Coordinates of C-alpha atoms in Angstrom, one line a residue:
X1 CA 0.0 0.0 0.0
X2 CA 1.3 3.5 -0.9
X3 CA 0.8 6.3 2.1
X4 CA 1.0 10.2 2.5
X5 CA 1.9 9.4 6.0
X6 CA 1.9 6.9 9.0
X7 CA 0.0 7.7 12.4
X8 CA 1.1 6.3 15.4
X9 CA -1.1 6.9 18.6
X10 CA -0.6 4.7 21.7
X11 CA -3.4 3.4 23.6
X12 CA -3.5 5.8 26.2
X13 CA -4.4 8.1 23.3
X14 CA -7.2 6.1 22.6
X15 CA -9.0 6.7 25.8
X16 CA -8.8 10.4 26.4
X17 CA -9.6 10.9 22.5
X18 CA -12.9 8.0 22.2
X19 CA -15.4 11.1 23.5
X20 CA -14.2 13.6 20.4
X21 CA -14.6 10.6 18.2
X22 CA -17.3 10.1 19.0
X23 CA -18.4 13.8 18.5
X24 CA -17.1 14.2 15.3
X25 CA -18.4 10.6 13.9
X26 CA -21.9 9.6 15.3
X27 CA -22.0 6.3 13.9
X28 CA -19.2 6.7 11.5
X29 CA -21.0 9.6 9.3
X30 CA -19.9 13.6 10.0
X31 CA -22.4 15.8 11.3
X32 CA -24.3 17.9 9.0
X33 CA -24.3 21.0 10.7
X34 CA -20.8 22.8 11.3
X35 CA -20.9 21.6 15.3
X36 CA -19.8 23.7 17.7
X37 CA -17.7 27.0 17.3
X38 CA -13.7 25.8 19.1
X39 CA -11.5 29.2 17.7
X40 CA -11.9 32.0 15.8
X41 CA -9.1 33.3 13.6
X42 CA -8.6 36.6 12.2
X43 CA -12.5 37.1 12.5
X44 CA -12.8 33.5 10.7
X45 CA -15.0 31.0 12.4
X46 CA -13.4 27.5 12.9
X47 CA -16.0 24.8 14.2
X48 CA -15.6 21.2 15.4
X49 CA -16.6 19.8 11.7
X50 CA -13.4 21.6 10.4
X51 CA -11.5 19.0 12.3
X52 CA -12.3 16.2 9.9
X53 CA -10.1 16.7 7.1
X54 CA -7.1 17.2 9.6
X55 CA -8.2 14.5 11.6
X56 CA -9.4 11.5 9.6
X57 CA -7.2 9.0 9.0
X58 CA -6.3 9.6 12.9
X59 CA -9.7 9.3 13.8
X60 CA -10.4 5.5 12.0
X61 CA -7.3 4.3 13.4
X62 CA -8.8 5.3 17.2
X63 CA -11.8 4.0 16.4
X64 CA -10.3 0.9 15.6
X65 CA -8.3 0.3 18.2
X66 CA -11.0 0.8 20.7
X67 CA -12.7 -1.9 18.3
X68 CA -9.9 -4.3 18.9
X69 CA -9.5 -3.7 22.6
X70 CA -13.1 -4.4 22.8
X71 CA -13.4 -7.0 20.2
X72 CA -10.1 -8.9 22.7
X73 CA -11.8 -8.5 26.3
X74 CA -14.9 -9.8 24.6
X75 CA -13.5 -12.9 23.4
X76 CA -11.9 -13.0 27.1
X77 CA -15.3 -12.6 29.0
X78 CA -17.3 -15.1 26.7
X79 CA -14.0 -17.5 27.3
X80 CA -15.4 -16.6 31.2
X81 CA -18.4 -17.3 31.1
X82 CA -18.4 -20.7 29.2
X83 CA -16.1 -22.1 31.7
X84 CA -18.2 -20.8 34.7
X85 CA -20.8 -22.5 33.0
X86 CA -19.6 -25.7 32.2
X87 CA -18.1 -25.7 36.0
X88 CA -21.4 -25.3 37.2
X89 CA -22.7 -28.4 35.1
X90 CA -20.2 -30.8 36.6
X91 CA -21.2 -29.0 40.1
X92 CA -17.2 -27.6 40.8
X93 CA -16.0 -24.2 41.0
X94 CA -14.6 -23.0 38.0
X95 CA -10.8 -23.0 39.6
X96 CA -12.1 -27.1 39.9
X97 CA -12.3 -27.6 36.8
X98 CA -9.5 -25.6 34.9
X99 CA -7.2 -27.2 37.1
X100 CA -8.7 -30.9 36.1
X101 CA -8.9 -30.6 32.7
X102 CA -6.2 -27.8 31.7
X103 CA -3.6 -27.3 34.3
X104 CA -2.7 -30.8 35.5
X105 CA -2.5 -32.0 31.7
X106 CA 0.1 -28.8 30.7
X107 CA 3.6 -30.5 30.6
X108 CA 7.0 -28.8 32.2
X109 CA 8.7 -27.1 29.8
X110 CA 11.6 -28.5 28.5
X111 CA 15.6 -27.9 29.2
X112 CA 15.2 -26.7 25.2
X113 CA 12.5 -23.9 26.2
X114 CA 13.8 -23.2 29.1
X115 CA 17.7 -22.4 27.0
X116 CA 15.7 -20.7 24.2
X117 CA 14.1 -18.3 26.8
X118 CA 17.1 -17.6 28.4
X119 CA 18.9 -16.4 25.2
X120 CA 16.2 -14.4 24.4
X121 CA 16.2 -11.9 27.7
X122 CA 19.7 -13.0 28.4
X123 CA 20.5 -9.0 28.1
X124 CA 18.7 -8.0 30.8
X125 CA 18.9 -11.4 32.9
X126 CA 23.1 -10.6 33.5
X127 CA 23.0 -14.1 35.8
X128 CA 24.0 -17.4 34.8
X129 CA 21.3 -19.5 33.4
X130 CA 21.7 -22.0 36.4
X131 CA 20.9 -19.6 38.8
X132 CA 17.4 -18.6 37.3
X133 CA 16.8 -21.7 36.1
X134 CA 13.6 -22.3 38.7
X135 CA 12.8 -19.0 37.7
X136 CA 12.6 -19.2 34.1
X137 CA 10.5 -22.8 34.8
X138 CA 8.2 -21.5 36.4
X139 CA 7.5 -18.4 34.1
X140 CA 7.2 -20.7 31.0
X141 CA 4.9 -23.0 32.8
X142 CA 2.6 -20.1 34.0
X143 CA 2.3 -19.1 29.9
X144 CA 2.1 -22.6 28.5
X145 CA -0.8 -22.7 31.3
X146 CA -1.8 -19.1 30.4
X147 CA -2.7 -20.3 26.6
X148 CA -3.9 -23.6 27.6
X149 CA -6.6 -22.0 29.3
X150 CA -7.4 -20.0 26.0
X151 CA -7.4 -23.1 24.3
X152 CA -9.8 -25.1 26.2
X153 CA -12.6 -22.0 26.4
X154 CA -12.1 -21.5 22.6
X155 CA -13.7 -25.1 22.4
X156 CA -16.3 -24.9 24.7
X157 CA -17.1 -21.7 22.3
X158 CA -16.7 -24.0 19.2
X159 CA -19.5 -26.2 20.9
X160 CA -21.6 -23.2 22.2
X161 CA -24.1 -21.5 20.6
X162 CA -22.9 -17.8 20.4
X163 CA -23.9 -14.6 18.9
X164 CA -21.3 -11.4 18.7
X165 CA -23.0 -8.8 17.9
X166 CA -20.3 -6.4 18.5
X167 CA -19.1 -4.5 14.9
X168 CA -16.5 -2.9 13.8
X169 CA -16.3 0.5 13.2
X170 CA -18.1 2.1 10.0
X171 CA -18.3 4.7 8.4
X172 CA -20.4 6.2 6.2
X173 CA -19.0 6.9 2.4
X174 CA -20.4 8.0 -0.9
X175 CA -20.4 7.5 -4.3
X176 CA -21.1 8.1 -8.0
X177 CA -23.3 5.3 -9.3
X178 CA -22.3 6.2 -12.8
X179 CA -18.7 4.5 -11.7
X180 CA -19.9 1.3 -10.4
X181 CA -19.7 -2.3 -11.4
X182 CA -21.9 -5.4 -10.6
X183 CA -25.5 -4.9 -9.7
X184 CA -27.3 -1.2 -8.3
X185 CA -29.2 -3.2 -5.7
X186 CA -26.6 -5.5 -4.3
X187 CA -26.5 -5.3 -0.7
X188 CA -23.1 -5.1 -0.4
X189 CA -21.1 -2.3 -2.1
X190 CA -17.0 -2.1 -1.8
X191 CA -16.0 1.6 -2.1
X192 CA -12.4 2.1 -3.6
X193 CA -10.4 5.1 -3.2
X194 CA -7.6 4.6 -6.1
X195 CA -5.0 5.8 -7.6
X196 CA -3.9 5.3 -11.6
X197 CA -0.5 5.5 -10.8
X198 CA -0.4 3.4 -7.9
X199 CA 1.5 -0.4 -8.2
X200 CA -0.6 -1.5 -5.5
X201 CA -4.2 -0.3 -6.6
X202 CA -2.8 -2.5 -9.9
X203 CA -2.3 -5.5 -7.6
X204 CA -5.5 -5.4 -6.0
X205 CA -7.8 -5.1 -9.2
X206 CA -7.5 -8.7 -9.6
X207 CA -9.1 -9.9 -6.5
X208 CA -11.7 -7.1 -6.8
X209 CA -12.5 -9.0 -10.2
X210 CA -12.7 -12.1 -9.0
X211 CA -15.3 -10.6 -5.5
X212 CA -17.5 -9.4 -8.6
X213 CA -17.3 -12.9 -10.2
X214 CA -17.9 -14.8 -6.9
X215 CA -20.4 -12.5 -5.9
X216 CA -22.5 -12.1 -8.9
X217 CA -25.6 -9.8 -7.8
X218 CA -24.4 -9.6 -4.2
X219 CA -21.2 -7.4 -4.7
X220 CA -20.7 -4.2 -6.3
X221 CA -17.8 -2.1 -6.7
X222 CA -17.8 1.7 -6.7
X223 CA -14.9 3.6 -7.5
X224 CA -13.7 7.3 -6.3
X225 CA -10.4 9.3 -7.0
X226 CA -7.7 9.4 -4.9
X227 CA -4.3 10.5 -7.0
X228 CA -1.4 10.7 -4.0
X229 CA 0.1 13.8 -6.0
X230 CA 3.3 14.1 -3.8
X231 CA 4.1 10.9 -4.5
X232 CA 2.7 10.2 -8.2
X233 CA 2.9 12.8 -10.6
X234 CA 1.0 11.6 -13.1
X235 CA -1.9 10.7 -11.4
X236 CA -3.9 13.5 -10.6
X237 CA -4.1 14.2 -14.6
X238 CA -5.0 11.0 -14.9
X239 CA -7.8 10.7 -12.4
X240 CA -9.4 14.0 -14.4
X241 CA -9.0 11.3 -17.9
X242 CA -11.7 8.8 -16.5
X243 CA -13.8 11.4 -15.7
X244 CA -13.6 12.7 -19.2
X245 CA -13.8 8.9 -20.1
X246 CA -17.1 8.3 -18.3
X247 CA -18.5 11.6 -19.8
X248 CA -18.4 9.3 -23.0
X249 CA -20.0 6.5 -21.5
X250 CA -16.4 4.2 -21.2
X251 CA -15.1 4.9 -17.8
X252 CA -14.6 1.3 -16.9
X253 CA -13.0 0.5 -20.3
X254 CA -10.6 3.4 -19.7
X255 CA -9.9 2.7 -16.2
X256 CA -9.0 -0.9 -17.4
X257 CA -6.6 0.2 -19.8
X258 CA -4.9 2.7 -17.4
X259 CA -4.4 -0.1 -15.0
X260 CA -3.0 -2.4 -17.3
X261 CA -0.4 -0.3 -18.8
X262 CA 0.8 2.5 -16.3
X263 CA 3.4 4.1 -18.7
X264 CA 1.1 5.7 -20.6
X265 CA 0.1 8.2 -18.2
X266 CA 1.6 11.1 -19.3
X267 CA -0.9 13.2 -21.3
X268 CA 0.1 12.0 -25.0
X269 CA -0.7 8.8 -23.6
X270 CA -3.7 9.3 -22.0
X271 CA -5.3 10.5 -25.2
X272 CA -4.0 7.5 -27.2
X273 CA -5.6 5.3 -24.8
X274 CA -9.0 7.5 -25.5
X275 CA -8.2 7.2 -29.0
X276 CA -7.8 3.1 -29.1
X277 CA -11.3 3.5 -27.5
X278 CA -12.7 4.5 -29.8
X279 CA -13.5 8.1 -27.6
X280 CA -14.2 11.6 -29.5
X281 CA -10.7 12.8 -29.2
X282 CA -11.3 16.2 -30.0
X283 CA -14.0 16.1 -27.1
X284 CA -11.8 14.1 -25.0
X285 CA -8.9 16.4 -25.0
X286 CA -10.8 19.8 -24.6
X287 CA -12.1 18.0 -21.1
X288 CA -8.7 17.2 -20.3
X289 CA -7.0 19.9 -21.3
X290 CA -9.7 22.4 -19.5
X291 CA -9.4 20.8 -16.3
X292 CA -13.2 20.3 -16.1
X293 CA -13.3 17.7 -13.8
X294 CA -10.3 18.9 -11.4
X295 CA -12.8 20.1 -8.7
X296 CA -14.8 16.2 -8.6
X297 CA -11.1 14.8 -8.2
X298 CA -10.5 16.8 -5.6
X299 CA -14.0 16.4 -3.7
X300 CA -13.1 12.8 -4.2
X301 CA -9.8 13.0 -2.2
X302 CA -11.5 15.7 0.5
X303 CA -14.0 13.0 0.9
X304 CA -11.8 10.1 1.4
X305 CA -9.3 12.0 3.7
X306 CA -12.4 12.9 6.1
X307 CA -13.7 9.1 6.3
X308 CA -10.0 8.0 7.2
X309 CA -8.1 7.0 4.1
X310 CA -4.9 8.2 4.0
X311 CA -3.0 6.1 0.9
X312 CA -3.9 4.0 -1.6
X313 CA -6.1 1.9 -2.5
X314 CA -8.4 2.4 0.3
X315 CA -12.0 -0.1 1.1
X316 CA -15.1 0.6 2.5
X317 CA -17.0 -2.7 2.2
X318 CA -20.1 -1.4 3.7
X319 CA -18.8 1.1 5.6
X320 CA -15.9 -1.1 7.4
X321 CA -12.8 0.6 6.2
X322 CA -9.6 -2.0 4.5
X323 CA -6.6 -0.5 4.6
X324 CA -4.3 -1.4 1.9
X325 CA -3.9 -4.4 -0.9
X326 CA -5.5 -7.9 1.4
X327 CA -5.8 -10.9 0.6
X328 CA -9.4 -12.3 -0.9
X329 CA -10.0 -14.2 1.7
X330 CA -9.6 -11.1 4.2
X331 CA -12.0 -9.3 1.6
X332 CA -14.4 -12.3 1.7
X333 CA -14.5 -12.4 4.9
X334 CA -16.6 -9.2 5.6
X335 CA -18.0 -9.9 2.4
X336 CA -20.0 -12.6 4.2
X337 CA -21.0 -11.4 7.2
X338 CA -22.2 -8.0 5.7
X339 CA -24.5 -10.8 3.5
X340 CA -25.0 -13.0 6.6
X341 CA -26.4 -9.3 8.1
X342 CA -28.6 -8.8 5.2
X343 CA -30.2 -11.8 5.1
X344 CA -31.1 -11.4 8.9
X345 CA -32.7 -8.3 8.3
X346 CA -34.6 -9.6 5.1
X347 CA -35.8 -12.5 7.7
X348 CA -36.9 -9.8 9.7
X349 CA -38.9 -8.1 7.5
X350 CA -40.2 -10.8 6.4
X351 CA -41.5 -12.1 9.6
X352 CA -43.3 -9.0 9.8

C-alpha cells in the first residue's frame, strides 16, 4: 500500500480521544451541521466539523483500536463465562475444573524452552542460566498454562451457541453510481479510493474482479479518485482522464486500460488510450485539457481524507474501512457477514 503518511497513537491516546470521536463521527457519518464554534481566527470562524479533514485518518485508526481492545476482552469474557458454566454443570468451582482438565494435563517445559528463553532476555537477565533456572521454569509453565486455558474456552465456544453482535467501526462513504460495477441493488457495495499510478491499486484489481465474479448480484464495486500527488505525478491528470472517459460512456474501459499499462500516463498517452477506444478525441482532450473535472477529483480526495483514508487503494465494504492491498479471503471475509447481516434483516422483515 502507498501512504502520505503513517500515524502512530498509543493506547493511552485512545481513551482520552474516544469522546471527540465520538463527536465528530456519530456512527461513522460527519455531522451535517458545522458543530460547535472551538477558535476563531482573524475574525474566521473555525467549528468542530473543520476537524475532519485534519483528523481523519487519525480518527479511523482510534476507532479501531477501541474496536480491537473491545473485540479482545470480549473474546476473554465469553471464554469466562463458558467455563463458569460448564463448571457449574459438573457442580465444581470453576478454579475445579481448569485445574482438572487444563492445568494438571500442561507438561514442564523442556531444558530446550527453558535455553531458548534464556537467550532471548539474556541482556537483561546478567545471571548465569543455572541460577534462574527455577525461575525461568516457572515463568514458561505459567504461559504454557496461560494459553492452555485459552485453548480449552475457545472449544467450549466451538461447541456453544454464540452470537457477537459487537461491529466494527463504520463509516459512512459516498459514491457516483455512474462509476460502479456489478448490480445497483446488491446489498453489499465495496467503495475504492484509487489511484492510476499506484502499483498496488494494480495489484488489487484482480481480486476485486474475482469478489465481482464470486459475488454475482451480491457485490458491487464503486470507484472514487484518490491521486497521491506528492508521491505520483501523473496521477492527478490521470484521475481528471476517466472522468472525461465516463463523460463518453467508457469509464470502466478506460480505467482498465490505465491499469493495465501505467506508462502511458503522461498526457500523450492518456489521449492514445482514448483514441484506441474509440472516444471523440477532439472532445476528450478539450475536457482534459480544461481541467473540467479537477474540482470532482478533488471532492473525491477531501472525501476520502475525512472518512479516514490516507494512501492508496483504500476499502469501505459497507462502511468497514480496509486498509491497503488484502488478501481475498480477508475481503471475503466481511463480504460474508455483511450478507450474513442482510439476510437477517430480510428474515426480519419478512417475519413482519
Amino acid at each position: 500500500m502507498l501512504r502520505l503518511r503513517t500515524v502512530s497513537i498509543s493506547v493511552s491516546t485512545l481513551l482520552s480521544c474516544c469522546m471527540f470521536a465520538a463527536l465528530c463521527f456519530a456512527q461513522g457519518k460527519p455531522q451535517a451541521s458545522p458543530g460547535e464554534l472551538i477558535a476563531t481566527v482573524a475574525g474566521q470562524p473555525i467549528y468542530e466539523q473543520d476537524l475532519a479533514a485534519e483528523l481523519g485518518p487519525k480518527l479511523l485508526q482510534l476507532r479501531n483500536q477501541e474496536y480491537q481492545m473491545k473485540s479482545m476482552a470480549l473474546d476473554e469474557l465469553i471464554r469466562k463465562k463458558l467455563i463458569d458454566a460448564e463448571a457449574q454443570k459438573r457442580g465444581i468451582s470453576a478454579d475445579k475444573l481448569l485445574e482438572h482438565e487444563v492445568d494438571s494435563k500442561v507438561a514442564d517445559p523442556s531444558d530446550a524452552e527453558v535455553e531458548g528463553y534464556y537467550l532471548a532476555v539474556q541482556g537483561q537477565a546478567n545471571q548465569p542460566l543455572q541460577e534462574i533456572k527455577p525461575q525461568i521454569q516457572k515463568v514458561l509453565k505459567l504461559l504454557k498454562m496461560q494459553q492452555a486455558r485459552q485453548q480449552y474456552g475457545n472449544a467450549l465456544r466451538a461447541k456453544a451457541e454464540t452470537s457477537v453482535l459487537l461491529r466494527p467501526p463504520k463509516v459512512e462513504v459516498g459514491h457516483d453510481p455512474a462509476r460502479v460495477r456489478g448490480e445497483a441493488k446488491a446489498p453489499v457495495t465495496i467503495v475504492e479510493f484509487s489511484d492510476f499510478q499506484c502499483p498496488y491499486c494494480k495489484k488489487a484489481e484482480a481480486i476485486l474482479k474475482d469478489l465481482l465474479v464470486k459475488y454475482k448480484g451480491q457485490v458491487k464495486l464503486a470507484y472514487r479518485d484518490f491521486p497521491l500527488r506528492a508521491l505520483h505525478p501523473q496521477a492527478q491528470l490521470a484521475a481528471e482522464a476517466g472522468r472525461c472517459a465516463e463523460e463518453q460512456g467508457k469509464f470502466w474501459e478506460y480505467h482498465d486500460a490505465l491499469l493495465a499499462d501505467q506508462s502511458k500516463l503522461d498526457g500523450a498517452g492518456l489521449v492514445k488510450t482514448a483514441q484506441t477506444l474509440g472516444l471523440n478525441e477532439k472532445s476528450f482532450q478539450t475536457c482534459l485539457t480544461g481541467g473540467k473535472f479537477k474540482a470532482q477529483v478533488e471532492q473525491d480526495v477531501q472525501d476520502g481524507t475525512k472518512a479516514g483514508v490516507n494512501g492508496t487503494p483504500g476499502f469501505f465494504i459497507n462502511g468497514e474501512f480496509v486498509n491497503g492491498t488484502q488478501t481475498e479471503a480477508e475481503f471475503e471475509k466481511i463480504i460474508e457477514r455483511e450478507l450474513a447481516i442482510s439476510r437477517d434483516r430480510t428474515s426480519i422483515r419478512a417475519a413482519r
